Amino acid sequence: MTSHSAPASVTIKDLHKSYGEVEVLKGIDINVSPGEVVCLIGPSGSGKSTLLRCVNLLETPNSGLIEVAGHSVTDPDVNIDKMRTNVGMVFQQFNLFSHLTVLENCTVAQIKVLKRSKAEAQKIALENLEKVGLADKSGRHPDQLSGGQQQRVAIARALSMDPQLMLFDEPTSALDPETVGDVLSIMRQLAAEGMTMIVVTHEMAFARDVADRVVFMDGGVVVEEGPAHEVIGNPQHQRTQLFLSRVL
Ligand code: ADP
Ligand code: MG
């Protein structure tokens, strides 16, 4: 599963997002270099999912700037469909199409959005299913797989679009403990291959080992960020210390 697209940088500047009267993101600044892995941690409700959803335009920010690979995604004239093909997203709840086979799940967007031929799409899908260790399950339906296997299919599906950036929103939170490791090891492999990744996770061991940088969010702001071993091993802010004391 070689990635054909160059990894993207991500620039987020003074990002604000409100739902009605409630401001959920209160001026977020985050820069991610090409090939960098940033883990986003923080309590429930701190705005982590909203931030990821703004990056691939599942939500429209109220103000601020987001650039992926130097291209503004917050520009009103942006081609949302094109932009989304550059950004792979993996959710807590896999979101596979239950009526399609594993292979079809990994080919449908390639054919519809990237206009690849069925044969080419299948070849690329199988390469990616091979990479996540599930090529032999390509004819199965999602409900015939374990949660961990379904999440690996979701990763293969995202990778089949040749993304320049991968966003993961608590990808292992819905999994049985025994399948978490398989998903994390694929993410580890992707990181080692140089994919740019933003990962919301409560897996502190993963964050410490794999992330180049950890960003701690609370209440819609970035409270603290830095190298993973510093933020997790020696947090400076009381709110970070409190959060880590609860999750570690
Ligand atoms: P996290 O992922 O860190 O748990 P979220 O980004 O999901 O946090 O949510 C941040 C806040 O925004 C929460 O208070 C949540 O209730 C609120 N929120 C999220 N999505 C919506 C929505 N679609 N409408 C209204 N409020 C929302
Ligand atoms: Mg969330």
Short mmCIF file of C-alpha atoms and ligand atoms in Angstrom, two decimals:
data_model
loop_
_atom_site.label_atom_id
_atom_site.label_comp_id
_atom_site.label_asym_id
_atom_site.label_seq_id
_atom_site.Cartn_x
_atom_site.Cartn_y
_atom_site.Cartn_z
CA MET A 1 0.00 0.00 0.00
CA THR A 2 2.34 2.68 -1.18
CA SER A 3 0.96 6.17 -0.91
CA HIS A 4 1.24 8.02 -4.18
CA SER A 5 0.43 11.49 -2.88
CA ALA A 6 3.04 13.62 -1.15
CA PRO A 7 2.16 14.10 2.52
CA ALA A 8 0.47 17.42 3.22
CA SER A 9 1.21 20.13 5.73
CA VAL A 10 -1.72 21.48 7.74
CA THR A 11 -2.06 25.04 8.99
CA ILE A 12 -4.85 26.01 11.35
CA LYS A 13 -5.04 29.67 12.37
CA ASP A 14 -7.36 31.29 14.87
CA LEU A 15 -10.12 28.81 14.14
CA HIS A 16 -13.51 29.55 15.66
CA LYS A 17 -16.61 27.36 15.52
CA SER A 18 -19.91 27.91 17.29
CA TYR A 19 -23.11 25.92 17.42
CA GLY A 20 -25.75 28.57 17.95
CA GLU A 21 -24.66 30.59 20.95
CA VAL A 22 -22.14 28.03 22.12
CA GLU A 23 -18.57 28.61 21.02
CA VAL A 24 -16.92 25.19 20.79
CA LEU A 25 -13.60 26.20 19.20
CA LYS A 26 -12.25 29.45 20.59
CA GLY A 27 -9.30 30.31 18.42
CA ILE A 28 -7.27 27.20 17.63
CA ASP A 29 -3.75 27.43 16.15
CA ILE A 30 -2.04 24.22 15.10
CA ASN A 31 0.64 23.61 12.48
CA VAL A 32 1.47 20.15 11.22
CA SER A 33 4.49 19.52 8.99
CA PRO A 34 4.43 17.04 6.10
CA GLY A 35 4.84 13.55 7.52
CA GLU A 36 4.30 14.66 11.09
CA VAL A 37 2.05 12.74 13.48
CA VAL A 38 0.11 14.91 15.92
CA CYS A 39 -2.01 13.35 18.65
CA LEU A 40 -4.87 15.43 19.93
CA ILE A 41 -5.86 14.65 23.49
CA GLY A 42 -8.29 16.22 25.92
CA PRO A 43 -11.46 15.62 27.88
CA SER A 44 -14.78 14.76 26.29
CA GLY A 45 -16.46 17.88 24.93
CA SER A 46 -13.23 19.84 24.49
CA GLY A 47 -13.77 20.21 20.73
CA LYS A 48 -11.44 17.56 19.30
CA SER A 49 -13.97 16.00 16.92
CA THR A 50 -15.26 19.40 15.86
CA LEU A 51 -11.71 20.43 14.98
CA LEU A 52 -11.14 17.33 12.82
CA ARG A 53 -14.53 17.81 11.19
CA CYS A 54 -13.60 21.39 10.30
CA VAL A 55 -10.38 20.19 8.64
CA ASN A 56 -12.25 18.01 6.16
CA LEU A 57 -15.21 20.37 5.94
CA LEU A 58 -17.81 18.17 7.56
CA GLU A 59 -18.30 21.39 9.56
CA THR A 60 -17.94 24.94 8.35
CA PRO A 61 -15.83 27.11 10.65
CA ASN A 62 -17.18 30.54 11.64
CA SER A 63 -13.82 32.20 11.18
CA GLY A 64 -10.15 31.45 10.89
CA LEU A 65 -8.02 29.71 8.33
CA ILE A 66 -7.31 26.09 7.49
CA GLU A 67 -4.80 25.14 4.83
CA VAL A 68 -4.00 21.62 3.69
CA ALA A 69 -0.86 21.33 1.56
CA GLY A 70 -0.86 25.10 1.24
CA HIS A 71 -4.40 25.24 -0.15
CA SER A 72 -7.04 27.07 1.82
CA VAL A 73 -9.98 24.81 2.60
CA THR A 74 -11.85 27.65 4.26
CA ASP A 75 -11.93 29.70 1.07
CA PRO A 76 -15.60 29.96 0.01
CA ASP A 77 -14.65 28.94 -3.54
CA VAL A 78 -12.97 25.69 -2.50
CA ASN A 79 -13.94 22.52 -4.33
CA ILE A 80 -15.10 20.53 -1.32
CA ASP A 81 -15.24 17.19 -3.12
CA LYS A 82 -11.74 17.52 -4.49
CA MET A 83 -10.42 18.68 -1.16
CA ARG A 84 -12.04 15.75 0.65
CA THR A 85 -10.36 13.23 -1.63
CA ASN A 86 -7.01 14.47 -0.31
CA VAL A 87 -8.02 13.92 3.30
CA GLY A 88 -8.79 10.47 4.65
CA MET A 89 -10.91 10.24 7.77
CA VAL A 90 -11.38 7.27 10.07
CA PHE A 91 -14.15 7.47 12.66
CA GLN A 92 -14.81 5.70 15.93
CA GLN A 93 -17.80 3.96 14.35
CA PHE A 94 -16.13 2.64 11.14
CA ASN A 95 -19.03 3.89 8.93
CA LEU A 96 -18.66 1.06 6.41
CA PHE A 97 -21.46 0.38 3.95
CA SER A 98 -23.12 -2.71 5.42
CA HIS A 99 -24.70 -3.84 2.13
CA LEU A 100 -21.36 -3.82 0.27
CA THR A 101 -18.50 -6.30 0.46
CA VAL A 102 -15.16 -5.31 1.94
CA LEU A 103 -13.74 -4.92 -1.57
CA GLU A 104 -16.70 -2.83 -2.73
CA ASN A 105 -16.36 -0.60 0.34
CA CYS A 106 -12.82 0.12 -0.80
CA THR A 107 -13.64 0.69 -4.48
CA VAL A 108 -16.89 2.67 -4.56
CA ALA A 109 -15.41 6.12 -3.93
CA GLN A 110 -12.41 5.42 -6.13
CA ILE A 111 -14.79 4.70 -9.03
CA LYS A 112 -17.35 7.43 -8.30
CA VAL A 113 -15.11 10.26 -7.14
CA LEU A 114 -11.68 9.55 -8.64
CA LYS A 115 -13.22 8.04 -11.84
CA ARG A 116 -10.91 5.05 -11.71
CA SER A 117 -11.88 1.97 -13.72
CA LYS A 118 -13.31 -0.90 -11.71
CA ALA A 119 -10.25 -3.03 -12.42
CA GLU A 120 -7.83 -0.32 -11.30
CA ALA A 121 -9.89 0.45 -8.21
CA GLN A 122 -9.96 -3.23 -7.27
CA LYS A 123 -6.22 -3.55 -7.72
CA ILE A 124 -5.57 -0.54 -5.46
CA ALA A 125 -8.15 -1.71 -2.91
CA LEU A 126 -6.54 -5.15 -2.73
CA GLU A 127 -3.10 -3.63 -2.23
CA ASN A 128 -4.47 -1.65 0.71
CA LEU A 129 -6.42 -4.60 2.10
CA GLU A 130 -3.18 -6.58 1.87
CA LYS A 131 -1.45 -3.87 3.84
CA VAL A 132 -3.99 -4.05 6.66
CA GLY A 133 -3.88 -7.86 6.56
CA LEU A 134 -7.38 -8.43 5.23
CA ALA A 135 -7.00 -9.26 1.53
CA ASP A 136 -8.45 -12.70 2.26
CA LYS A 137 -11.64 -11.08 3.62
CA SER A 138 -12.36 -9.00 0.51
CA GLY A 139 -15.57 -10.90 -0.30
CA ARG A 140 -17.03 -10.66 3.20
CA HIS A 141 -19.57 -8.16 4.43
CA PRO A 142 -18.76 -5.86 7.37
CA ASP A 143 -21.02 -7.71 9.80
CA GLN A 144 -18.96 -10.85 9.22
CA LEU A 145 -15.87 -9.12 10.62
CA SER A 146 -14.75 -8.16 14.11
CA GLY A 147 -14.74 -4.49 15.07
CA GLY A 148 -10.98 -4.33 14.70
CA GLN A 149 -11.17 -5.88 11.25
CA GLN A 150 -13.90 -3.41 10.24
CA GLN A 151 -11.73 -0.54 11.37
CA ARG A 152 -8.82 -1.92 9.35
CA VAL A 153 -11.13 -2.01 6.31
CA ALA A 154 -12.07 1.62 7.01
CA ILE A 155 -8.35 2.48 7.00
CA ALA A 156 -7.80 0.56 3.75
CA ARG A 157 -10.78 2.36 2.22
CA ALA A 158 -9.38 5.75 3.18
CA LEU A 159 -5.90 4.84 1.92
CA SER A 160 -7.31 3.71 -1.43
CA MET A 161 -8.07 7.36 -2.19
CA ASP A 162 -4.33 8.20 -1.97
CA PRO A 163 -4.82 10.79 0.77
CA GLN A 164 -2.20 13.40 1.61
CA LEU A 165 -3.45 13.57 5.18
CA MET A 166 -5.17 11.10 7.49
CA LEU A 167 -7.49 12.15 10.31
CA PHE A 168 -8.37 9.59 12.98
CA ASP A 169 -11.12 10.31 15.51
CA GLU A 170 -10.78 7.86 18.41
CA PRO A 171 -10.29 4.95 16.00
CA THR A 172 -9.94 2.34 18.75
CA SER A 173 -12.50 3.59 21.28
CA ALA A 174 -15.29 1.29 20.06
CA LEU A 175 -13.12 -1.82 19.80
CA ASP A 176 -12.75 -4.88 21.96
CA PRO A 177 -9.43 -4.61 23.81
CA GLU A 178 -7.95 -7.60 21.97
CA THR A 179 -8.39 -5.95 18.56
CA VAL A 180 -7.06 -2.51 19.48
CA GLY A 181 -3.43 -3.53 18.99
CA ASP A 182 -3.92 -4.55 15.34
CA VAL A 183 -5.41 -1.17 14.47
CA LEU A 184 -2.72 0.74 16.34
CA SER A 185 0.04 -1.23 14.64
CA ILE A 186 -1.34 -0.29 11.20
CA MET A 187 -1.42 3.35 12.26
CA ARG A 188 2.13 2.98 13.53
CA GLN A 189 3.17 1.58 10.14
CA LEU A 190 1.47 4.45 8.30
CA ALA A 191 3.26 6.94 10.50
CA ALA A 192 6.59 5.25 9.79
CA GLU A 193 5.89 5.50 6.06
CA GLY A 194 5.64 9.26 6.40
CA MET A 195 1.90 9.92 6.28
CA THR A 196 0.78 13.20 7.83
CA MET A 197 -1.63 12.21 10.59
CA ILE A 198 -3.82 13.96 13.14
CA VAL A 199 -5.05 11.42 15.65
CA VAL A 200 -7.59 11.99 18.41
CA THR A 201 -6.91 9.25 20.90
CA HIS A 202 -7.03 8.19 24.52
CA GLU A 203 -4.26 5.65 23.87
CA MET A 204 -1.48 7.44 25.73
CA ALA A 205 1.09 4.72 25.05
CA PHE A 206 0.45 5.13 21.33
CA ALA A 207 0.67 8.92 21.60
CA ARG A 208 3.92 8.71 23.54
CA ASP A 209 5.52 6.22 21.13
CA VAL A 210 4.23 7.35 17.75
CA ALA A 211 3.30 11.02 17.92
CA ASP A 212 5.89 13.63 17.04
CA ARG A 213 3.80 16.11 18.94
CA VAL A 214 0.91 16.03 21.39
CA VAL A 215 -1.69 18.80 21.57
CA PHE A 216 -3.82 18.98 24.71
CA MET A 217 -7.18 20.72 24.24
CA ASP A 218 -9.67 21.71 26.90
CA GLY A 219 -12.72 23.94 26.60
CA GLY A 220 -12.14 24.75 22.94
CA VAL A 221 -8.57 26.00 23.27
CA VAL A 222 -5.11 24.47 22.99
CA VAL A 223 -3.87 24.45 26.57
CA GLU A 224 -0.50 22.86 25.98
CA GLU A 225 1.47 21.29 23.16
CA GLY A 226 4.92 19.90 22.64
CA PRO A 227 6.93 16.75 22.02
CA ALA A 228 4.93 13.69 23.08
CA HIS A 229 7.30 12.65 25.86
CA GLU A 230 7.20 16.15 27.36
CA VAL A 231 3.44 16.73 27.30
CA ILE A 232 2.63 13.21 28.51
CA GLY A 233 5.67 12.66 30.71
CA ASN A 234 6.02 16.12 32.21
CA PRO A 235 2.89 18.23 31.62
CA GLN A 236 3.25 21.88 32.59
CA HIS A 237 -0.36 22.93 33.01
CA GLN A 238 -2.60 21.87 35.82
CA ARG A 239 -5.44 20.98 33.46
CA THR A 240 -3.13 18.68 31.47
CA GLN A 241 -1.89 17.08 34.68
CA LEU A 242 -5.43 16.50 35.88
CA PHE A 243 -6.51 14.99 32.55
CA LEU A 244 -3.49 12.69 32.38
CA SER A 245 -3.93 11.58 35.98
CA ARG A 246 -7.38 10.34 34.98
CA VAL A 247 -6.47 8.54 31.74
CA LEU A 248 -3.02 7.08 32.47
P1 ADP B 1 -14.77 16.07 21.78
O1 ADP B 1 -14.60 15.38 20.47
O2 ADP B 1 -13.53 16.69 22.30
O3 ADP B 1 -15.43 15.20 22.80
P2 ADP B 1 -16.75 17.62 20.36
O4 ADP B 1 -16.02 18.34 19.30
O5 ADP B 1 -17.51 16.41 19.95
O6 ADP B 1 -15.77 17.30 21.56
O7 ADP B 1 -17.80 18.57 21.03
C1 ADP B 1 -17.44 19.84 21.58
C2 ADP B 1 -18.69 20.53 22.08
O8 ADP B 1 -19.50 20.86 20.95
C3 ADP B 1 -19.56 19.69 22.99
O9 ADP B 1 -20.05 20.51 24.02
C4 ADP B 1 -20.66 19.22 22.09
O10 ADP B 1 -21.84 19.02 22.83
C5 ADP B 1 -20.80 20.37 21.13
N1 ADP B 1 -21.28 19.94 19.80
C6 ADP B 1 -20.62 19.08 18.98
N2 ADP B 1 -21.30 18.91 17.83
C7 ADP B 1 -22.42 19.68 17.93
C8 ADP B 1 -23.54 19.93 17.08
N3 ADP B 1 -23.63 19.37 15.86
N4 ADP B 1 -24.50 20.77 17.53
C9 ADP B 1 -24.39 21.36 18.74
N5 ADP B 1 -23.37 21.16 19.60
C10 ADP B 1 -22.40 20.33 19.20
MG MG B 2 -14.95 13.44 19.91
#
